[in-house]
mmCIF file of N, CA, C and O in Angstrom:
data_model
loop_
_atom_site.group_PDB
_atom_site.id
_atom_site.type_symbol
_atom_site.label_atom_id
_atom_site.label_comp_id
_atom_site.label_asym_id
_atom_site.label_seq_id
_atom_site.Cartn_x
_atom_site.Cartn_y
_atom_site.Cartn_z
ATOM 1 N N UNK A 1 106.019 108.899 92.802
ATOM 2 C CA UNK A 1 105.144 109.787 93.544
ATOM 3 C C UNK A 1 105.809 110.222 94.852
ATOM 4 O O UNK A 1 105.704 111.373 95.253
ATOM 5 N N UNK A 2 106.496 109.293 95.510
ATOM 6 C CA UNK A 2 107.146 109.615 96.777
ATOM 7 C C UNK A 2 108.267 110.642 96.575
ATOM 8 O O UNK A 2 108.408 111.577 97.364
ATOM 9 N N UNK A 3 109.024 110.484 95.512
ATOM 10 C CA UNK A 3 110.100 111.436 95.222
ATOM 11 C C UNK A 3 109.522 112.819 94.958
ATOM 12 O O UNK A 3 110.059 113.825 95.424
ATOM 13 N N UNK A 4 108.404 112.868 94.259
ATOM 14 C CA UNK A 4 107.748 114.149 93.992
ATOM 15 C C UNK A 4 107.340 114.819 95.296
ATOM 16 O O UNK A 4 107.556 116.025 95.481
ATOM 17 N N UNK A 5 106.766 114.052 96.222
ATOM 18 C CA UNK A 5 106.382 114.612 97.530
ATOM 19 C C UNK A 5 107.614 115.124 98.278
ATOM 20 O O UNK A 5 107.563 116.181 98.910
ATOM 21 N N UNK A 6 108.711 114.376 98.196
ATOM 22 C CA UNK A 6 109.939 114.782 98.887
ATOM 23 C C UNK A 6 110.478 116.092 98.312
ATOM 24 O O UNK A 6 110.817 117.014 99.067
ATOM 25 N N UNK A 7 110.539 116.180 96.992
ATOM 26 C CA UNK A 7 111.056 117.386 96.334
ATOM 27 C C UNK A 7 110.174 118.579 96.652
ATOM 28 O O UNK A 7 110.669 119.669 96.980
ATOM 29 N N UNK A 8 108.862 118.403 96.578
ATOM 30 C CA UNK A 8 107.934 119.500 96.903
ATOM 31 C C UNK A 8 108.125 119.970 98.339
ATOM 32 O O UNK A 8 108.123 121.172 98.607
ATOM 33 N N UNK A 9 108.285 119.029 99.260
ATOM 34 C CA UNK A 9 108.455 119.392 100.668
ATOM 35 C C UNK A 9 109.710 120.229 100.868
ATOM 36 O O UNK A 9 109.717 121.188 101.637
ATOM 37 N N UNK A 10 110.766 119.877 100.159
ATOM 38 C CA UNK A 10 112.031 120.621 100.279
ATOM 39 C C UNK A 10 111.910 121.986 99.602
ATOM 40 O O UNK A 10 112.240 123.011 100.205
ATOM 41 N N UNK A 11 111.440 122.001 98.364
ATOM 42 C CA UNK A 11 111.366 123.262 97.617
ATOM 43 C C UNK A 11 110.384 124.256 98.225
ATOM 44 O O UNK A 11 110.645 125.457 98.255
ATOM 45 N N UNK A 12 109.255 123.752 98.719
ATOM 46 C CA UNK A 12 108.226 124.634 99.288
ATOM 47 C C UNK A 12 108.388 124.826 100.788
ATOM 48 O O UNK A 12 107.601 125.533 101.405
ATOM 49 N N UNK A 13 109.412 124.176 101.371
ATOM 50 C CA UNK A 13 109.671 124.259 102.808
ATOM 51 C C UNK A 13 108.396 123.966 103.603
ATOM 52 O O UNK A 13 108.053 124.661 104.545
ATOM 53 N N UNK A 14 107.699 122.890 103.198
ATOM 54 C CA UNK A 14 106.388 122.615 103.771
ATOM 55 C C UNK A 14 106.409 121.717 105.006
ATOM 56 O O UNK A 14 105.365 121.466 105.596
ATOM 57 N N UNK A 15 107.588 121.230 105.395
ATOM 58 C CA UNK A 15 107.697 120.362 106.568
ATOM 59 C C UNK A 15 106.698 119.208 106.498
ATOM 60 O O UNK A 15 106.002 118.900 107.459
ATOM 61 N N UNK A 16 106.652 118.573 105.364
ATOM 62 C CA UNK A 16 105.717 117.472 105.125
ATOM 63 C C UNK A 16 106.301 116.160 105.637
ATOM 64 O O UNK A 16 107.494 115.907 105.517
ATOM 65 N N UNK A 17 105.449 115.325 106.187
ATOM 66 C CA UNK A 17 105.848 114.000 106.660
ATOM 67 C C UNK A 17 105.856 113.051 105.467
ATOM 68 O O UNK A 17 104.826 112.855 104.817
ATOM 69 N N UNK A 18 107.034 112.498 105.160
ATOM 70 C CA UNK A 18 107.178 111.584 104.025
ATOM 71 C C UNK A 18 108.084 110.417 104.422
ATOM 72 O O UNK A 18 108.938 110.553 105.293
ATOM 73 N N UNK A 19 107.894 109.265 103.773
ATOM 74 C CA UNK A 19 108.828 108.167 104.010
ATOM 75 C C UNK A 19 110.150 108.489 103.316
ATOM 76 O O UNK A 19 110.163 108.949 102.177
ATOM 77 N N UNK A 20 111.236 108.288 104.013
ATOM 78 C CA UNK A 20 112.535 108.659 103.471
ATOM 79 C C UNK A 20 113.612 107.741 104.045
ATOM 80 O O UNK A 20 113.553 107.381 105.223
ATOM 81 N N UNK A 21 114.583 107.372 103.233
ATOM 82 C CA UNK A 21 115.690 106.564 103.718
ATOM 83 C C UNK A 21 116.653 107.471 104.481
ATOM 84 O O UNK A 21 117.213 108.401 103.919
ATOM 85 N N UNK A 22 116.799 107.194 105.780
ATOM 86 C CA UNK A 22 117.625 108.031 106.652
ATOM 87 C C UNK A 22 118.448 107.152 107.590
ATOM 88 O O UNK A 22 118.147 105.982 107.798
ATOM 89 N N UNK A 23 119.479 107.750 108.184
ATOM 90 C CA UNK A 23 120.232 107.046 109.217
ATOM 91 C C UNK A 23 119.343 107.000 110.454
ATOM 92 O O UNK A 23 118.852 108.021 110.918
ATOM 93 N N UNK A 24 119.123 105.831 110.980
ATOM 94 C CA UNK A 24 118.140 105.667 112.054
ATOM 95 C C UNK A 24 118.601 106.205 113.402
ATOM 96 O O UNK A 24 117.796 106.476 114.273
ATOM 97 N N UNK A 25 119.892 106.356 113.617
ATOM 98 C CA UNK A 25 120.447 106.920 114.858
ATOM 99 C C UNK A 25 119.899 106.244 116.117
ATOM 100 O O UNK A 25 119.667 106.886 117.135
ATOM 101 N N UNK A 26 119.634 104.953 116.039
ATOM 102 C CA UNK A 26 119.161 104.207 117.199
ATOM 103 C C UNK A 26 117.670 104.287 117.456
ATOM 104 O O UNK A 26 117.169 103.676 118.400
ATOM 105 N N UNK A 27 116.943 105.032 116.625
ATOM 106 C CA UNK A 27 115.491 105.112 116.790
ATOM 107 C C UNK A 27 114.863 103.750 116.582
ATOM 108 O O UNK A 27 115.407 102.890 115.890
ATOM 109 N N UNK A 28 113.712 103.542 117.149
ATOM 110 C CA UNK A 28 112.943 102.305 117.038
ATOM 111 C C UNK A 28 113.723 101.099 117.559
ATOM 112 O O UNK A 28 113.445 99.970 117.206
ATOM 113 N N UNK A 29 114.741 101.346 118.380
ATOM 114 C CA UNK A 29 115.521 100.255 118.946
ATOM 115 C C UNK A 29 116.437 99.570 117.941
ATOM 116 O O UNK A 29 116.937 98.476 118.205
ATOM 117 N N UNK A 30 116.659 100.216 116.797
ATOM 118 C CA UNK A 30 117.510 99.619 115.762
ATOM 119 C C UNK A 30 118.982 99.754 116.137
ATOM 120 O O UNK A 30 119.400 100.751 116.704
ATOM 121 N N UNK A 31 119.732 98.734 115.792
ATOM 122 C CA UNK A 31 121.170 98.713 116.084
ATOM 123 C C UNK A 31 121.934 98.823 114.763
ATOM 124 O O UNK A 31 121.355 98.908 113.700
ATOM 125 N N UNK A 32 123.239 98.757 114.849
ATOM 126 C CA UNK A 32 124.137 98.816 113.693
ATOM 127 C C UNK A 32 124.097 100.198 113.045
ATOM 128 O O UNK A 32 123.397 101.096 113.481
ATOM 129 N N UNK A 33 124.850 100.338 111.974
ATOM 130 C CA UNK A 33 125.022 101.629 111.325
ATOM 131 C C UNK A 33 124.591 101.519 109.868
ATOM 132 O O UNK A 33 125.344 101.029 109.028
ATOM 133 N N UNK A 34 123.363 101.937 109.563
ATOM 134 C CA UNK A 34 122.862 101.881 108.195
ATOM 135 C C UNK A 34 121.662 102.808 108.043
ATOM 136 O O UNK A 34 121.175 103.381 109.006
ATOM 137 N N UNK A 35 121.221 102.957 106.817
ATOM 138 C CA UNK A 35 120.072 103.787 106.494
ATOM 139 C C UNK A 35 118.871 102.895 106.217
ATOM 140 O O UNK A 35 119.016 101.805 105.667
ATOM 141 N N UNK A 36 117.680 103.378 106.586
ATOM 142 C CA UNK A 36 116.444 102.617 106.362
ATOM 143 C C UNK A 36 115.288 103.611 106.220
ATOM 144 O O UNK A 36 115.362 104.739 106.722
ATOM 145 N N UNK A 37 114.229 103.202 105.553
ATOM 146 C CA UNK A 37 113.077 104.070 105.352
ATOM 147 C C UNK A 37 112.285 104.272 106.632
ATOM 148 O O UNK A 37 111.834 103.307 107.238
ATOM 149 N N UNK A 38 112.146 105.526 107.034
ATOM 150 C CA UNK A 38 111.400 105.893 108.242
ATOM 151 C C UNK A 38 110.571 107.144 107.966
ATOM 152 O O UNK A 38 110.884 107.907 107.044
ATOM 153 N N UNK A 39 109.545 107.402 108.762
ATOM 154 C CA UNK A 39 108.766 108.629 108.581
ATOM 155 C C UNK A 39 109.620 109.839 108.937
ATOM 156 O O UNK A 39 110.196 109.912 110.026
ATOM 157 N N UNK A 40 109.717 110.761 108.000
ATOM 158 C CA UNK A 40 110.645 111.877 108.123
ATOM 159 C C UNK A 40 109.960 113.178 107.741
ATOM 160 O O UNK A 40 109.191 113.211 106.782
ATOM 161 N N UNK A 41 110.237 114.238 108.468
ATOM 162 C CA UNK A 41 109.746 115.565 108.108
ATOM 163 C C UNK A 41 110.855 116.253 107.322
ATOM 164 O O UNK A 41 111.975 116.410 107.815
ATOM 165 N N UNK A 42 110.529 116.632 106.077
ATOM 166 C CA UNK A 42 111.503 117.308 105.220
ATOM 167 C C UNK A 42 111.171 118.783 105.105
ATOM 168 O O UNK A 42 110.002 119.165 105.027
ATOM 169 N N UNK A 43 112.216 119.592 105.070
ATOM 170 C CA UNK A 43 112.064 121.030 104.910
ATOM 171 C C UNK A 43 113.140 121.522 103.945
ATOM 172 O O UNK A 43 113.885 120.721 103.374
ATOM 173 N N UNK A 44 113.259 122.812 103.797
ATOM 174 C CA UNK A 44 114.221 123.409 102.868
ATOM 175 C C UNK A 44 115.652 122.935 103.129
ATOM 176 O O UNK A 44 116.432 122.757 102.207
ATOM 177 N N UNK A 45 116.009 122.703 104.388
ATOM 178 C CA UNK A 45 117.361 122.277 104.732
ATOM 179 C C UNK A 45 117.555 120.763 104.602
ATOM 180 O O UNK A 45 118.629 120.250 104.842
ATOM 181 N N UNK A 46 116.506 120.034 104.260
ATOM 182 C CA UNK A 46 116.578 118.576 104.147
ATOM 183 C C UNK A 46 115.784 117.926 105.262
ATOM 184 O O UNK A 46 114.646 118.313 105.527
ATOM 185 N N UNK A 47 116.412 116.974 105.949
ATOM 186 C CA UNK A 47 115.712 116.270 107.031
ATOM 187 C C UNK A 47 115.589 117.199 108.239
ATOM 188 O O UNK A 47 116.584 117.625 108.810
ATOM 189 N N UNK A 48 114.366 117.519 108.597
ATOM 190 C CA UNK A 48 114.120 118.324 109.791
ATOM 191 C C UNK A 48 114.124 117.421 111.019
ATOM 192 O O UNK A 48 114.771 117.720 112.014
ATOM 193 N N UNK A 49 113.399 116.310 110.921
ATOM 194 C CA UNK A 49 113.359 115.348 112.016
ATOM 195 C C UNK A 49 112.882 113.993 111.505
ATOM 196 O O UNK A 49 112.180 113.916 110.511
ATOM 197 N N UNK A 50 113.305 112.959 112.193
ATOM 198 C CA UNK A 50 112.780 111.622 111.951
ATOM 199 C C UNK A 50 111.753 111.374 113.045
ATOM 200 O O UNK A 50 112.043 111.556 114.230
ATOM 201 N N UNK A 51 110.548 111.006 112.649
ATOM 202 C CA UNK A 51 109.446 110.832 113.593
ATOM 203 C C UNK A 51 109.448 109.396 114.108
ATOM 204 O O UNK A 51 109.437 108.456 113.324
ATOM 205 N N UNK A 52 109.487 109.246 115.420
ATOM 206 C CA UNK A 52 109.430 107.914 116.017
ATOM 207 C C UNK A 52 108.000 107.656 116.481
ATOM 208 O O UNK A 52 107.570 108.141 117.518
ATOM 209 N N UNK A 53 107.283 106.905 115.666
ATOM 210 C CA UNK A 53 105.894 106.571 115.968
ATOM 211 C C UNK A 53 105.829 105.431 116.982
ATOM 212 O O UNK A 53 106.745 104.606 117.048
ATOM 213 N N UNK A 54 104.765 105.388 117.741
ATOM 214 C CA UNK A 54 104.556 104.274 118.660
ATOM 215 C C UNK A 54 104.030 103.102 117.830
ATOM 216 O O UNK A 54 102.968 103.181 117.224
ATOM 217 N N UNK A 55 104.803 102.033 117.779
ATOM 218 C CA UNK A 55 104.436 100.876 116.973
ATOM 219 C C UNK A 55 103.838 99.777 117.835
ATOM 220 O O UNK A 55 104.228 99.606 118.985
ATOM 221 N N UNK A 56 102.924 99.039 117.243
ATOM 222 C CA UNK A 56 102.417 97.831 117.897
ATOM 223 C C UNK A 56 103.525 96.786 117.839
ATOM 224 O O UNK A 56 104.459 96.900 117.051
ATOM 225 N N UNK A 57 103.415 95.760 118.680
ATOM 226 C CA UNK A 57 104.459 94.724 118.724
ATOM 227 C C UNK A 57 104.737 94.127 117.356
ATOM 228 O O UNK A 57 105.886 93.962 116.965
ATOM 229 N N UNK A 58 103.684 93.772 116.648
ATOM 230 C CA UNK A 58 103.854 93.157 115.321
ATOM 231 C C UNK A 58 104.545 94.119 114.357
ATOM 232 O O UNK A 58 105.384 93.712 113.552
ATOM 233 N N UNK A 59 104.210 95.397 114.438
ATOM 234 C CA UNK A 59 104.845 96.397 113.572
ATOM 235 C C UNK A 59 106.321 96.564 113.914
ATOM 236 O O UNK A 59 107.163 96.657 113.020
ATOM 237 N N UNK A 60 106.629 96.586 115.212
ATOM 238 C CA UNK A 60 108.027 96.706 115.645
ATOM 239 C C UNK A 60 108.836 95.501 115.191
ATOM 240 O O UNK A 60 109.978 95.644 114.731
ATOM 241 N N UNK A 61 108.248 94.303 115.312
ATOM 242 C CA UNK A 61 108.934 93.083 114.833
ATOM 243 C C UNK A 61 109.177 93.153 113.331
ATOM 244 O O UNK A 61 110.254 92.810 112.844
ATOM 245 N N UNK A 62 108.184 93.604 112.589
ATOM 246 C CA UNK A 62 108.309 93.699 111.133
ATOM 247 C C UNK A 62 109.395 94.703 110.750
ATOM 248 O O UNK A 62 110.193 94.452 109.838
ATOM 249 N N UNK A 63 109.459 95.838 111.459
ATOM 250 C CA UNK A 63 110.500 96.832 111.191
ATOM 251 C C UNK A 63 111.878 96.259 111.486
ATOM 252 O O UNK A 63 112.812 96.416 110.699
ATOM 253 N N UNK A 64 112.013 95.572 112.618
ATOM 254 C CA UNK A 64 113.313 94.985 112.969
ATOM 255 C C UNK A 64 113.715 93.897 111.977
ATOM 256 O O UNK A 64 114.893 93.778 111.628
ATOM 257 N N UNK A 65 112.746 93.121 111.485
ATOM 258 C CA UNK A 65 113.049 92.106 110.468
ATOM 259 C C UNK A 65 113.489 92.773 109.167
ATOM 260 O O UNK A 65 114.436 92.339 108.528
ATOM 261 N N UNK A 66 112.802 93.835 108.803
ATOM 262 C CA UNK A 66 113.174 94.583 107.604
ATOM 263 C C UNK A 66 114.583 95.152 107.751
ATOM 264 O O UNK A 66 115.395 95.071 106.827
ATOM 265 N N UNK A 67 114.870 95.711 108.925
ATOM 266 C CA UNK A 67 116.204 96.261 109.184
ATOM 267 C C UNK A 67 117.263 95.168 109.108
ATOM 268 O O UNK A 67 118.356 95.373 108.561
ATOM 269 N N UNK A 68 116.964 93.984 109.631
ATOM 270 C CA UNK A 68 117.909 92.866 109.581
ATOM 271 C C UNK A 68 118.177 92.461 108.131
ATOM 272 O O UNK A 68 119.320 92.166 107.757
ATOM 273 N N UNK A 69 117.135 92.470 107.316
ATOM 274 C CA UNK A 69 117.292 92.131 105.901
ATOM 275 C C UNK A 69 118.142 93.179 105.184
ATOM 276 O O UNK A 69 119.026 92.835 104.389
ATOM 277 N N UNK A 70 117.903 94.448 105.473
ATOM 278 C CA UNK A 70 118.705 95.522 104.878
ATOM 279 C C UNK A 70 120.166 95.361 105.282
ATOM 280 O O UNK A 70 121.074 95.415 104.443
ATOM 281 N N UNK A 71 120.409 95.142 106.575
ATOM 282 C CA UNK A 71 121.780 94.983 107.072
ATOM 283 C C UNK A 71 122.452 93.776 106.431
ATOM 284 O O UNK A 71 123.621 93.831 106.032
ATOM 285 N N UNK A 72 121.739 92.677 106.319
ATOM 286 C CA UNK A 72 122.284 91.466 105.699
ATOM 287 C C UNK A 72 122.660 91.725 104.238
ATOM 288 O O UNK A 72 123.724 91.304 103.782
ATOM 289 N N UNK A 73 121.812 92.431 103.528
ATOM 290 C CA UNK A 73 122.093 92.755 102.126
ATOM 291 C C UNK A 73 123.318 93.650 102.013
ATOM 292 O O UNK A 73 124.176 93.445 101.146
ATOM 293 N N UNK A 74 123.430 94.634 102.892
ATOM 294 C CA UNK A 74 124.603 95.521 102.896
ATOM 295 C C UNK A 74 125.868 94.707 103.156
ATOM 296 O O UNK A 74 126.880 94.880 102.472
ATOM 297 N N UNK A 75 125.821 93.814 104.124
ATOM 298 C CA UNK A 75 126.980 92.976 104.440
ATOM 299 C C UNK A 75 127.366 92.092 103.259
ATOM 300 O O UNK A 75 128.552 91.916 102.967
ATOM 301 N N UNK A 76 126.372 91.542 102.566
ATOM 302 C CA UNK A 76 126.652 90.715 101.386
ATOM 303 C C UNK A 76 127.305 91.543 100.282
ATOM 304 O O UNK A 76 128.245 91.087 99.624
ATOM 305 N N UNK A 77 126.825 92.755 100.085
ATOM 306 C CA UNK A 77 127.414 93.626 99.074
ATOM 307 C C UNK A 77 128.844 93.990 99.421
ATOM 308 O O UNK A 77 129.720 94.039 98.553
ATOM 309 N N UNK A 78 129.111 94.240 100.701
ATOM 310 C CA UNK A 78 130.481 94.557 101.133
ATOM 311 C C UNK A 78 131.411 93.393 100.857
ATOM 312 O O UNK A 78 132.547 93.576 100.426
ATOM 313 N N UNK A 79 130.927 92.167 101.095
ATOM 314 C CA UNK A 79 131.713 90.965 100.845
ATOM 315 C C UNK A 79 132.041 90.860 99.358
ATOM 316 O O UNK A 79 133.170 90.517 98.986
ATOM 317 N N UNK A 80 131.067 91.133 98.511
ATOM 318 C CA UNK A 80 131.286 91.063 97.068
ATOM 319 C C UNK A 80 132.274 92.117 96.566
ATOM 320 O O UNK A 80 132.972 91.896 95.589
ATOM 321 N N UNK A 81 132.306 93.234 97.254
ATOM 322 C CA UNK A 81 133.175 94.340 96.833
ATOM 323 C C UNK A 81 134.615 94.174 97.307
ATOM 324 O O UNK A 81 135.509 94.839 96.808
ATOM 325 N N UNK A 82 134.836 93.300 98.268
ATOM 326 C CA UNK A 82 136.210 93.091 98.801
ATOM 327 C C UNK A 82 137.047 92.286 97.866
ATOM 328 O O UNK A 82 136.738 91.568 97.049
#
C-alpha cells in the first residue's frame, strides 16, 4: 500500500506526505551516513522535501534507537561482504 501511495504521488505530482527511506542529512539529530524511513513529500521529480516533525522525547529516543539498529545492521553486512 505504501509503494502504491509513493508511485501515485510521483506520477500525479501530488506532493503527498508518505513514509520513505531517504538519506537523513542530519535531520532529527541523526549522525552517520545512511538511509532511514522518514516523512517525505514526493512529487514528479522524486523527493521534494523531508519533513522534520517535532517529536516528543520518547519518540526521538525511539527514532535514534531505530537508526542505531539500522546502522549496526549495515555495519554487520559490510563486515560480511569484506
